[in-house]
PDB file of C-alpha atoms in Angstrom:
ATOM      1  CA  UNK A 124      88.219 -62.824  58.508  1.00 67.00           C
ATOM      2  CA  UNK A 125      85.008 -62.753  56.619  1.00 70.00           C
ATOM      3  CA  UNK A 126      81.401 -62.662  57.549  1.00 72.00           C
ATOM      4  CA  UNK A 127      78.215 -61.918  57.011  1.00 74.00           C
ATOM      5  CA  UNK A 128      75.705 -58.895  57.330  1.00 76.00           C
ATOM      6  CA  UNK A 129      71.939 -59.245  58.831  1.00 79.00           C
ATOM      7  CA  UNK A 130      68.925 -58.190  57.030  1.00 81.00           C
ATOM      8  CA  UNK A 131      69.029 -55.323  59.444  1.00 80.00           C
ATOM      9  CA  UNK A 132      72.012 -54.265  58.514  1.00 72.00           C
ATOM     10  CA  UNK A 133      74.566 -55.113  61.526  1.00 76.00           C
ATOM     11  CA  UNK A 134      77.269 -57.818  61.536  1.00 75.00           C
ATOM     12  CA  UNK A 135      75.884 -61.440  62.303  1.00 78.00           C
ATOM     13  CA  UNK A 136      77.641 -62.803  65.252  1.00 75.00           C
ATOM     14  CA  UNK A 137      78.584 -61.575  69.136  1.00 74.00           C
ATOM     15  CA  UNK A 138      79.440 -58.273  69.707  1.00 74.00           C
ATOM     16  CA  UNK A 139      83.004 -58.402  70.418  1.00 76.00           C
ATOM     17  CA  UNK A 140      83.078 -59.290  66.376  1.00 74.00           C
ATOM     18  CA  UNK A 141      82.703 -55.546  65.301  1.00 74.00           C
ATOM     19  CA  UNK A 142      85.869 -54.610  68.557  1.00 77.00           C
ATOM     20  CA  UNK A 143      88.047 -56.982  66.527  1.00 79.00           C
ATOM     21  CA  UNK A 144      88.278 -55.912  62.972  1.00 80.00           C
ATOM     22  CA  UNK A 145      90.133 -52.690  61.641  1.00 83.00           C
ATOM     23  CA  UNK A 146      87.998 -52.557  58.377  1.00 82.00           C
ATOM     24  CA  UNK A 147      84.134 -53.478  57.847  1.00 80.00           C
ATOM     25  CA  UNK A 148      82.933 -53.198  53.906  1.00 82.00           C
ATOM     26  CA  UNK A 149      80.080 -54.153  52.184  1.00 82.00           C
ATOM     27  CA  UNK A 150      80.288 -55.116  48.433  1.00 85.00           C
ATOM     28  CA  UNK A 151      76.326 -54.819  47.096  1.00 85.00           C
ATOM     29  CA  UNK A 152      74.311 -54.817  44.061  1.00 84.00           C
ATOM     30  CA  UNK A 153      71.439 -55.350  42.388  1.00 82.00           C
ATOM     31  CA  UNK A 154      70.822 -58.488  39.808  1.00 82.00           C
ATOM     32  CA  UNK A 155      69.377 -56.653  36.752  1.00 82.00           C
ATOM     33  CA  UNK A 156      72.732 -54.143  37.090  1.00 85.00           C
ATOM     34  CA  UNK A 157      76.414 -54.597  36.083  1.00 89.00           C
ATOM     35  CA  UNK A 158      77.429 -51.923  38.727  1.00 90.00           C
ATOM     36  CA  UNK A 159      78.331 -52.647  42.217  1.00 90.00           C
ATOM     37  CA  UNK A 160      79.259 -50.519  44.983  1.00 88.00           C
ATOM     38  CA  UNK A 161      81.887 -50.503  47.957  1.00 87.00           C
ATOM     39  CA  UNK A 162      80.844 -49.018  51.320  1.00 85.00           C
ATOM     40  CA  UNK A 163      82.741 -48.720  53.972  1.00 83.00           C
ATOM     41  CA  UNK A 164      81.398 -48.788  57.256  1.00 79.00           C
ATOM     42  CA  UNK A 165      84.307 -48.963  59.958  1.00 79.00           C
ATOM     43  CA  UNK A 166      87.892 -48.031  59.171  1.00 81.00           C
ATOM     44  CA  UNK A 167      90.655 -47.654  61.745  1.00 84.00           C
ATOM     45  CA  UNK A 168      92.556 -45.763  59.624  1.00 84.00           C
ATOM     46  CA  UNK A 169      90.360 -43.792  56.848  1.00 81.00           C
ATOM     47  CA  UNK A 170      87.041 -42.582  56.322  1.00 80.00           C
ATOM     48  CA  UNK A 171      83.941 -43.975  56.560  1.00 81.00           C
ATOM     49  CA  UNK A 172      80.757 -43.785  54.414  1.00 80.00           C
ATOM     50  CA  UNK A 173      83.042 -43.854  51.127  1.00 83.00           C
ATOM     51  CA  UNK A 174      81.851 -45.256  48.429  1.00 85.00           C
ATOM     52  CA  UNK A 175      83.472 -47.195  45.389  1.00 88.00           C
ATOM     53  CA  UNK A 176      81.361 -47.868  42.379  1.00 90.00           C
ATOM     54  CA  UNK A 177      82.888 -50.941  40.251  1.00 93.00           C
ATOM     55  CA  UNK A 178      80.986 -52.492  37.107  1.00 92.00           C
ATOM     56  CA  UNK A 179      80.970 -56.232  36.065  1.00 91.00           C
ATOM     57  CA  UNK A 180      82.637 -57.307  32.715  1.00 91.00           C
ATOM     58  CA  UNK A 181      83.670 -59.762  31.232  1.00 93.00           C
ATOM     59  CA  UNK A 182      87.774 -59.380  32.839  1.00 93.00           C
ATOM     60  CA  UNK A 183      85.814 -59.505  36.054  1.00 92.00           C
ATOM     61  CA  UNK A 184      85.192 -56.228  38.023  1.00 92.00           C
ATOM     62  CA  UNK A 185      86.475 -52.974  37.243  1.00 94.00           C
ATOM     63  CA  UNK A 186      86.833 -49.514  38.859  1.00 92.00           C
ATOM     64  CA  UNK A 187      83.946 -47.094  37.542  1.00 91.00           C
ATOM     65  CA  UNK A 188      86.396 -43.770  37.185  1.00 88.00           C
ATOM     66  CA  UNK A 189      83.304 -41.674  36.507  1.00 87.00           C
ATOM     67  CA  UNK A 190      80.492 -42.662  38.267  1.00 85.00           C
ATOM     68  CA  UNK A 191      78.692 -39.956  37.589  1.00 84.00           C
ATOM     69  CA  UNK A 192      77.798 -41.119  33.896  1.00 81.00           C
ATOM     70  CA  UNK A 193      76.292 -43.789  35.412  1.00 80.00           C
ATOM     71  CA  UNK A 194      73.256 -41.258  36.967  1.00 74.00           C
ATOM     72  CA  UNK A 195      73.439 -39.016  33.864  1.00 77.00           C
ATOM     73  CA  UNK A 196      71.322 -39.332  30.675  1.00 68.00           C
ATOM     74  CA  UNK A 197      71.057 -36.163  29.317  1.00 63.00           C
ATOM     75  CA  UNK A 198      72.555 -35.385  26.188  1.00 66.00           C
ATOM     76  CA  UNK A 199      73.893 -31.962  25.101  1.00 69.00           C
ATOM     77  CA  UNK A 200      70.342 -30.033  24.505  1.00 72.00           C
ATOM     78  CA  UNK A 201      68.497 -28.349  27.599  1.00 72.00           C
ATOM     79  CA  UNK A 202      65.072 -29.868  28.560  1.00 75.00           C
ATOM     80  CA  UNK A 203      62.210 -28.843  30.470  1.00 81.00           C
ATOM     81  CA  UNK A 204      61.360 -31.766  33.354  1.00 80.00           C
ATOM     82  CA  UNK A 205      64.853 -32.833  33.757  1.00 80.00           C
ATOM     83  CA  UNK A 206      67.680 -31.288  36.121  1.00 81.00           C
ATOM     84  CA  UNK A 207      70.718 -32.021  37.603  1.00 82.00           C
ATOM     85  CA  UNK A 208      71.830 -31.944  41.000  1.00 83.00           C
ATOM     86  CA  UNK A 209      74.785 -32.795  43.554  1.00 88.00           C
ATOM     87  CA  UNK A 210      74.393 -35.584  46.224  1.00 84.00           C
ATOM     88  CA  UNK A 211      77.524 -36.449  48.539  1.00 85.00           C
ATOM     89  CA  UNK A 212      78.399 -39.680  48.989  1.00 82.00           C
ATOM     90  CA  UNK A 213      81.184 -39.520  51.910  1.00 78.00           C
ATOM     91  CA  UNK A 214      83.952 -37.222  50.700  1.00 80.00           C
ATOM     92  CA  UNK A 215      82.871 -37.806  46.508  1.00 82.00           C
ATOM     93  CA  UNK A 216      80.144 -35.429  45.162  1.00 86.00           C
ATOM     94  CA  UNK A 217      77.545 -37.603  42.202  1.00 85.00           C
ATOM     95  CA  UNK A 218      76.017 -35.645  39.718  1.00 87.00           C
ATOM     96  CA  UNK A 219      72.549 -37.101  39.189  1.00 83.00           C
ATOM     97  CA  UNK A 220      69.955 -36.272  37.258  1.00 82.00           C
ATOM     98  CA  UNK A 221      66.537 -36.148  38.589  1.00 81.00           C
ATOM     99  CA  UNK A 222      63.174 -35.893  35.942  1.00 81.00           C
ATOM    100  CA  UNK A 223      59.855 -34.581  36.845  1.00 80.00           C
ATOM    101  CA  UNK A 224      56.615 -34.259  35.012  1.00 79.00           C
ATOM    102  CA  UNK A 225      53.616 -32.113  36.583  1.00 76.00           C
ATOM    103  CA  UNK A 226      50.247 -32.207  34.581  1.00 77.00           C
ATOM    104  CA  UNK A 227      46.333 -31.352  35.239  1.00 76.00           C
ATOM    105  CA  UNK A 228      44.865 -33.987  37.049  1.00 74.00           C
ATOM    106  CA  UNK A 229      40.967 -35.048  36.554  1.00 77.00           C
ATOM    107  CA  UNK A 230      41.316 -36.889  40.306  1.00 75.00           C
ATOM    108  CA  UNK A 231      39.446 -35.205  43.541  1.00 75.00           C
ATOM    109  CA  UNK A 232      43.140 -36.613  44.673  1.00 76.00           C
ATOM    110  CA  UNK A 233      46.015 -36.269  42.906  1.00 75.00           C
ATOM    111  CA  UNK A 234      48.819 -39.030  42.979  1.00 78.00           C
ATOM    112  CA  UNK A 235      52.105 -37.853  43.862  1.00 78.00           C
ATOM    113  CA  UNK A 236      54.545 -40.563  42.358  1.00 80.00           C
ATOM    114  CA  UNK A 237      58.282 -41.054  43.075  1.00 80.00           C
ATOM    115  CA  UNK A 238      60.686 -43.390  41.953  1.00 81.00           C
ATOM    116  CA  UNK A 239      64.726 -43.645  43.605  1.00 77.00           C
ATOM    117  CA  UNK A 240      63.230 -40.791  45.315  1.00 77.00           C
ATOM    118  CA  UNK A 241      61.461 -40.538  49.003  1.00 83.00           C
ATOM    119  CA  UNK A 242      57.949 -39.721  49.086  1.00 84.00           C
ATOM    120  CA  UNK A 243      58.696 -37.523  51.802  1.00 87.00           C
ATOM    121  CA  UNK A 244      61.724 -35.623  49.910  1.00 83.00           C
ATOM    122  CA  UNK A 245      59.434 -35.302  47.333  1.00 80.00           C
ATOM    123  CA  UNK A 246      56.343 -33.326  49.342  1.00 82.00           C
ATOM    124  CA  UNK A 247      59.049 -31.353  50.727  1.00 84.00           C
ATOM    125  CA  UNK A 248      60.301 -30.419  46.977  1.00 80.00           C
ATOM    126  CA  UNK A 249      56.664 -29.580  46.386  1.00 78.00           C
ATOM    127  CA  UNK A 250      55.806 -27.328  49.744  1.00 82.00           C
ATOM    128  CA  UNK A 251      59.311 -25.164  48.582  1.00 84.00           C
ATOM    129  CA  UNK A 252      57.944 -24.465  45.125  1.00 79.00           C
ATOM    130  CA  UNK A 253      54.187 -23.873  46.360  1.00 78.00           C
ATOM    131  CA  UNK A 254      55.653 -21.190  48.528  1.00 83.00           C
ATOM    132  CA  UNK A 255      58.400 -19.884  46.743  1.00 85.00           C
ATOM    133  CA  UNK A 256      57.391 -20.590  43.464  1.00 80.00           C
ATOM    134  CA  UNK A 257      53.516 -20.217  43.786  1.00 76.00           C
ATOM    135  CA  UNK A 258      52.862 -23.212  42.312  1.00 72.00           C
ATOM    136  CA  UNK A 259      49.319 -25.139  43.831  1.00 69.00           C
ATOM    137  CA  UNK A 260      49.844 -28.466  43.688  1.00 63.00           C
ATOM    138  CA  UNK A 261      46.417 -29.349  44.860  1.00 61.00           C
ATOM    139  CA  UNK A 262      44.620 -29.552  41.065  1.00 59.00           C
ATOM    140  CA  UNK A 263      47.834 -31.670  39.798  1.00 59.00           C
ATOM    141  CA  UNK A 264      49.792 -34.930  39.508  1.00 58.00           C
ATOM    142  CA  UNK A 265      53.351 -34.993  39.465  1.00 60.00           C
ATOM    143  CA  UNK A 266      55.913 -37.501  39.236  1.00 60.00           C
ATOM    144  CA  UNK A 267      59.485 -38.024  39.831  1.00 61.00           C
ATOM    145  CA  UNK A 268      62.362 -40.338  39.652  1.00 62.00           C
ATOM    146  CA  UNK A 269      66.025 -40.624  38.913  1.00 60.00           C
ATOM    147  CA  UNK A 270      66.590 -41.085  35.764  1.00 56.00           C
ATOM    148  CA  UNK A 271      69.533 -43.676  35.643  1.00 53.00           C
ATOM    149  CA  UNK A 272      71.836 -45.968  38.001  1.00 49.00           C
TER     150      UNK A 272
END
């Protein structure tokens, strides 16, 4: 059986739908990407929240065995601005790479900019290093964004 998911997320159709099925997955991606990833949000008989990351070519789609490469575009030298972190995605850990520049700002009101990443995880990130890193934020701008994926 096959249907259809609702812009808010839950499975078009009466109730009793989502009591039937054993399995619900959602295949997604975006248009200007070859990658596409497999969620899985019921399963009788496995976990949920997994996630399968497959990319588009030209035999058709194909099992991404390191998706981590994917969120990585560091090379082999260390540079300031750029870090990399862990973020769980059910039961697989993603190594991701996250870039951040900080300057002077000549605003009464400096932007705070962040791209892939939530404005709110990012004035958290800034409250941590103003307190434990005595940083003061106030006098600058500071951006952030993942750098791939």
């Amino acid at each position: 059986m096959v249907g259809h998911v609702t812009k808010d997320g839950s499975l078009a159709g009466p109730k009793v739908l989502e009591h039937c099925i054993d399995c619900s997955v959602l295949l997604d991606g975006d248009a200007d990407s070859r990658f596409r990833t497999l969620r899985s949000h019921k399963n009788r008989f496995g976990a949920v929240n997994e996630l399968g990351v497959f990319a588009m070519t030209e035999q058709g789609l194909r099992e991404v065995s390191n998706p981590s490469a994917i969120f990585l575009s560091r090379g082999d030298e260390i540079t300031s601005g750029s870090s990399v972190m862990v973020v769980w995605e059910g039961t697989r850990p993603l190594l991701v790479e996250i870039q951040a520049l900080v300057d002077h700002s000549m605003m009464s009101n400096p932007r705070r900019v962040a791209v892939g990443l939530e404005q709110n995880r990012l004035a958290i990130l800034l409250a941590v290093l103003h307190r434990h890193g005595g940083y003061r934020w106030p006098i600058r701008t500071s951006s952030s964004m993942w750098s791939a994926g």
